[in-house]
Short mmCIF file of C-alpha atoms and ligand atoms in Angstrom, two decimals:
data_model
loop_
_atom_site.label_atom_id
_atom_site.label_comp_id
_atom_site.label_asym_id
_atom_site.label_seq_id
_atom_site.Cartn_x
_atom_site.Cartn_y
_atom_site.Cartn_z
CA UNK A 227 -12.55 -25.25 -7.30
CA UNK A 228 -10.09 -26.52 -9.41
CA UNK A 229 -6.83 -24.70 -10.09
CA UNK A 230 -7.07 -24.64 -13.81
CA UNK A 231 -10.55 -22.83 -13.39
CA UNK A 232 -8.70 -19.70 -12.50
CA UNK A 233 -8.38 -17.18 -15.56
CA UNK A 234 -4.69 -17.75 -17.21
CA UNK A 235 -1.92 -15.67 -15.45
CA UNK A 236 -1.63 -13.51 -18.27
CA UNK A 237 -1.15 -10.20 -16.46
CA UNK A 238 0.64 -8.80 -12.96
CA UNK A 239 -1.80 -9.60 -10.50
CA UNK A 240 -2.74 -7.71 -7.16
CA UNK A 241 -5.07 -9.11 -4.56
CA UNK A 242 -7.07 -7.18 -2.08
CA UNK A 243 -7.83 -9.37 1.21
CA UNK A 244 -9.53 -8.30 4.40
CA UNK A 245 -12.21 -8.99 6.97
CA UNK A 246 -15.72 -8.78 5.69
CA UNK A 247 -16.82 -4.95 6.10
CA UNK A 248 -13.12 -3.69 6.06
CA UNK A 249 -13.84 -1.29 3.07
CA UNK A 250 -12.49 -3.69 0.37
CA UNK A 251 -14.87 -3.08 -2.47
CA UNK A 252 -15.07 1.02 -1.50
CA UNK A 253 -11.21 1.04 -1.71
CA UNK A 254 -11.01 -1.09 -5.31
CA UNK A 255 -13.40 1.44 -6.22
CA UNK A 256 -11.92 4.67 -5.28
CA UNK A 257 -8.28 2.98 -6.51
CA UNK A 258 -9.84 2.56 -9.93
CA UNK A 259 -12.06 5.37 -10.34
CA UNK A 260 -14.92 3.11 -11.02
CA UNK A 261 -17.99 2.22 -9.59
CA UNK A 262 -18.48 -0.95 -11.37
CA UNK A 263 -15.61 -2.78 -13.13
CA UNK A 264 -16.28 -5.45 -15.75
CA UNK A 265 -15.25 -8.97 -14.10
CA UNK A 266 -13.32 -11.09 -16.23
CA UNK A 267 -15.36 -13.97 -17.58
CA UNK A 268 -14.58 -17.33 -16.09
CA UNK A 269 -16.55 -20.55 -16.15
CA UNK A 270 -19.53 -20.01 -14.12
CA UNK A 271 -19.77 -21.71 -11.00
CA UNK A 272 -16.30 -22.35 -10.66
CA UNK A 273 -14.42 -19.55 -9.43
CA UNK A 274 -17.29 -17.73 -7.92
CA UNK A 275 -15.49 -16.63 -5.02
CA UNK A 276 -12.73 -14.84 -6.53
CA UNK A 277 -13.54 -11.67 -8.73
CA UNK A 278 -10.91 -10.94 -11.31
CA UNK A 279 -11.19 -7.43 -12.89
CA UNK A 280 -8.56 -6.63 -15.61
CA UNK A 281 -8.00 -2.88 -15.14
CA UNK A 282 -6.70 -0.98 -18.65
CA UNK A 283 -5.38 -4.32 -20.06
CA UNK A 284 -2.28 -4.02 -17.71
CA UNK A 285 -2.95 -5.16 -14.32
CA UNK A 286 -5.55 -7.76 -12.93
CA UNK A 287 -7.22 -6.83 -9.32
CA UNK A 288 -8.15 -9.92 -7.47
CA UNK A 289 -10.88 -9.60 -4.80
CA UNK A 290 -10.71 -12.21 -2.38
CA UNK A 291 -13.58 -13.07 -0.33
CA UNK A 292 -13.78 -11.29 3.07
CA UNK A 293 -12.79 -13.38 6.03
CA UNK A 294 -13.71 -13.12 9.81
CA UNK A 295 -17.54 -13.03 9.34
CA UNK A 296 -18.92 -13.59 13.03
CA UNK A 297 -21.17 -16.30 11.84
CA UNK A 298 -19.03 -18.26 9.58
CA UNK A 299 -19.46 -22.01 10.10
CA UNK A 300 -16.01 -24.13 10.45
CA UNK A 301 -16.99 -25.46 6.92
CA UNK A 302 -17.28 -22.16 5.54
CA UNK A 303 -14.12 -21.24 6.98
CA UNK A 304 -12.38 -24.39 5.80
CA UNK A 305 -13.40 -23.65 2.10
CA UNK A 306 -12.42 -20.45 2.46
CA UNK A 307 -8.81 -21.37 3.74
CA UNK A 308 -8.65 -23.94 1.03
CA UNK A 309 -9.59 -21.31 -1.54
CA UNK A 310 -6.98 -18.53 -0.50
CA UNK A 311 -4.09 -21.19 0.36
CA UNK A 312 -4.41 -22.60 -3.16
CA UNK A 313 -4.87 -19.33 -4.85
CA UNK A 314 -1.85 -17.65 -2.89
CA UNK A 315 0.44 -20.34 -3.72
CA UNK A 316 -0.27 -21.30 -7.15
CA UNK A 317 -0.30 -18.02 -8.75
CA UNK A 318 3.05 -17.24 -10.43
CA UNK A 319 2.11 -13.69 -11.75
CA UNK A 320 0.83 -12.49 -8.13
CA UNK A 321 2.90 -9.49 -7.44
CA UNK A 322 1.17 -8.29 -4.16
CA UNK A 323 -1.74 -8.80 -1.76
CA UNK A 324 -3.14 -5.79 -0.19
CA UNK A 325 -4.36 -6.80 3.30
CA UNK A 326 -7.01 -4.22 4.40
CA UNK A 327 -7.35 -3.57 8.24
CA UNK A 328 -9.85 -1.48 9.71
CA UNK A 329 -8.13 1.73 11.36
CA UNK A 330 -10.51 1.64 14.00
CA UNK A 331 -9.80 -1.89 15.10
CA UNK A 332 -6.25 -3.07 14.03
CA UNK A 333 -5.26 -6.71 13.38
CA UNK A 334 -7.54 -9.18 14.62
CA UNK A 335 -6.91 -12.79 15.14
CA UNK A 336 -8.10 -13.52 11.16
CA UNK A 337 -5.63 -11.08 9.96
CA UNK A 338 -2.73 -12.57 11.59
CA UNK A 339 -3.51 -16.25 10.49
CA UNK A 340 -3.77 -14.30 7.14
CA UNK A 341 -0.34 -12.66 7.42
CA UNK A 342 0.92 -15.96 8.40
CA UNK A 343 -0.61 -17.65 5.45
CA UNK A 344 1.25 -15.00 3.02
CA UNK A 345 4.37 -15.74 4.75
CA UNK A 346 4.11 -19.34 4.15
CA UNK A 347 3.38 -18.39 0.44
CA UNK A 348 6.37 -16.29 0.38
CA UNK A 349 3.77 -13.60 -1.42
CA UNK A 350 4.62 -10.08 -0.82
CA UNK A 351 2.03 -7.94 1.17
CA UNK A 352 1.33 -4.66 2.52
CA UNK A 353 -1.15 -3.65 5.11
CA UNK A 354 -3.62 -1.05 4.34
CA UNK A 355 -5.44 0.83 7.17
CA UNK A 356 -9.08 1.59 5.98
CA UNK A 357 -11.74 4.08 7.06
CA UNK A 358 -9.08 6.08 8.55
CA UNK A 359 -11.68 9.20 8.70
CA UNK A 360 -13.18 7.47 11.14
CA UNK A 361 -10.20 7.80 13.71
CA UNK A 362 -8.89 10.74 15.81
CA UNK A 363 -5.33 11.70 14.51
CA UNK A 364 -3.49 10.34 17.57
CA UNK A 365 -5.59 7.18 17.89
CA UNK A 366 -4.81 6.43 14.12
CA UNK A 367 -1.06 7.32 14.78
CA UNK A 368 -0.77 4.77 17.79
CA UNK A 369 -2.63 2.11 15.69
CA UNK A 370 -0.25 2.54 12.62
CA UNK A 371 2.74 2.10 15.04
CA UNK A 372 1.41 -0.99 16.50
CA UNK A 373 0.28 -2.39 13.02
CA UNK A 374 3.72 -1.69 11.58
CA UNK A 375 5.65 -3.22 14.39
CA UNK A 376 3.71 -6.47 14.28
CA UNK A 377 4.00 -6.28 10.47
CA UNK A 378 7.22 -6.08 10.52
CA UNK A 379 7.69 -9.41 12.23
CA UNK A 380 6.29 -11.29 9.11
CA UNK A 381 8.64 -11.57 6.45
CA UNK A 382 6.77 -11.33 3.49
CA UNK A 383 4.84 -8.07 4.74
CA UNK A 384 6.06 -4.78 3.19
CA UNK A 385 7.27 -2.61 6.03
CA UNK A 386 5.05 0.57 5.31
CA UNK A 387 1.63 0.33 6.62
CA UNK A 388 -0.48 2.46 4.29
CA UNK A 389 -3.40 4.50 5.76
CA UNK A 390 -6.32 5.23 3.36
CA UNK A 391 -9.81 6.77 3.36
CA UNK A 392 -12.19 5.80 0.48
CA UNK A 393 -14.22 8.67 1.69
CA UNK A 394 -11.85 11.31 1.66
CA UNK A 395 -9.35 10.09 -0.56
CA UNK A 396 -6.55 9.87 1.79
CA UNK A 397 -3.63 7.88 0.55
CA UNK A 398 -5.45 6.91 -2.74
CA UNK A 399 -3.10 8.61 -5.13
CA UNK A 400 -0.31 6.92 -3.33
CA UNK A 401 -1.55 3.47 -3.39
CA UNK A 402 -2.88 4.13 -7.04
CA UNK A 403 1.05 4.90 -8.10
CA UNK A 404 2.62 2.07 -6.14
CA UNK A 405 0.01 -0.05 -8.26
CA UNK A 406 0.85 1.54 -11.24
CA UNK A 407 4.44 0.34 -10.92
CA UNK A 408 3.39 -3.31 -11.11
CA UNK A 409 1.49 -2.90 -14.42
CA UNK A 410 2.54 -4.63 -17.56
CA UNK A 411 4.89 -2.51 -19.73
CA UNK A 412 6.27 -0.37 -16.43
P1 GDP B 155 -16.21 -4.91 1.87
O1 GDP B 155 -17.35 -5.58 2.53
O2 GDP B 155 -14.92 -4.98 2.59
O3 GDP B 155 -15.99 -4.71 0.36
O4 GDP B 155 -16.69 -3.23 2.41
P2 GDP B 155 -17.51 -2.21 1.76
O5 GDP B 155 -16.49 -1.41 1.01
O6 GDP B 155 -18.68 -2.56 1.33
O7 GDP B 155 -17.68 -1.13 3.01
C1 GDP B 155 -18.40 -1.54 3.99
C2 GDP B 155 -18.79 -0.40 4.88
O8 GDP B 155 -17.70 0.87 5.21
C3 GDP B 155 -19.87 0.56 4.07
O9 GDP B 155 -20.88 1.04 4.47
C4 GDP B 155 -19.06 1.63 3.51
O10 GDP B 155 -19.89 2.87 3.15
C5 GDP B 155 -18.22 1.88 4.37
N1 GDP B 155 -16.82 2.42 4.04
C6 GDP B 155 -15.94 1.86 3.21
N2 GDP B 155 -14.83 2.71 3.09
C7 GDP B 155 -14.85 3.62 3.93
C8 GDP B 155 -13.97 4.73 4.24
O11 GDP B 155 -13.01 5.08 3.84
N3 GDP B 155 -14.68 5.50 5.41
C9 GDP B 155 -15.80 5.31 5.68
N4 GDP B 155 -16.31 6.53 6.60
N5 GDP B 155 -16.81 4.54 5.64
C10 GDP B 155 -15.92 3.58 4.69
#
């Protein structure tokens, strides 16, 4: 992928990252209140793996491809790392990356690598625990503390770890309000 194949950096941008199946599409849909978002048209075939969605002409949401897929080959992982690295380091309008983590599983090795990548790119990030409805409250509280502790060791990570459920709507309004604060004109 060539960097110039990315849409021009016209709007404040928020990117979503996480392991495959973490609930990224469901969270994006819950936050935007839409089942399908219009993709920003880009040169076909060039940035197939990065999806850009313009929200209300004020904010660009970017869906980074899911990582940590068990069957991914070494060359797939290399391609993903290169794509993500180039995007994260070369995007002046990128305001924050939401790093989605399954509330049942906590941080995995691939998430730790992502946190390190975000540190290196000096991109502000926030960890969001997804699918919280699948956890017992005590387990969720314990995992939340552990993830927050580990997140705090990463310079670029926002200290507050968010908790969400696309199913029950928990945490959605709060996250939506945070994102709205990044919108153009705010
Ligand atoms: P993606 O691959 O990260 O985009 O994940 P999806 O949004 O497609 O979700 C993967 C699976 O998890 C689907 O079966 C969803 O229905 C389920 N899922 C996603 N979010 C939630 C949630 O908040 N609660 C529950 N219980 N299931 C969820």
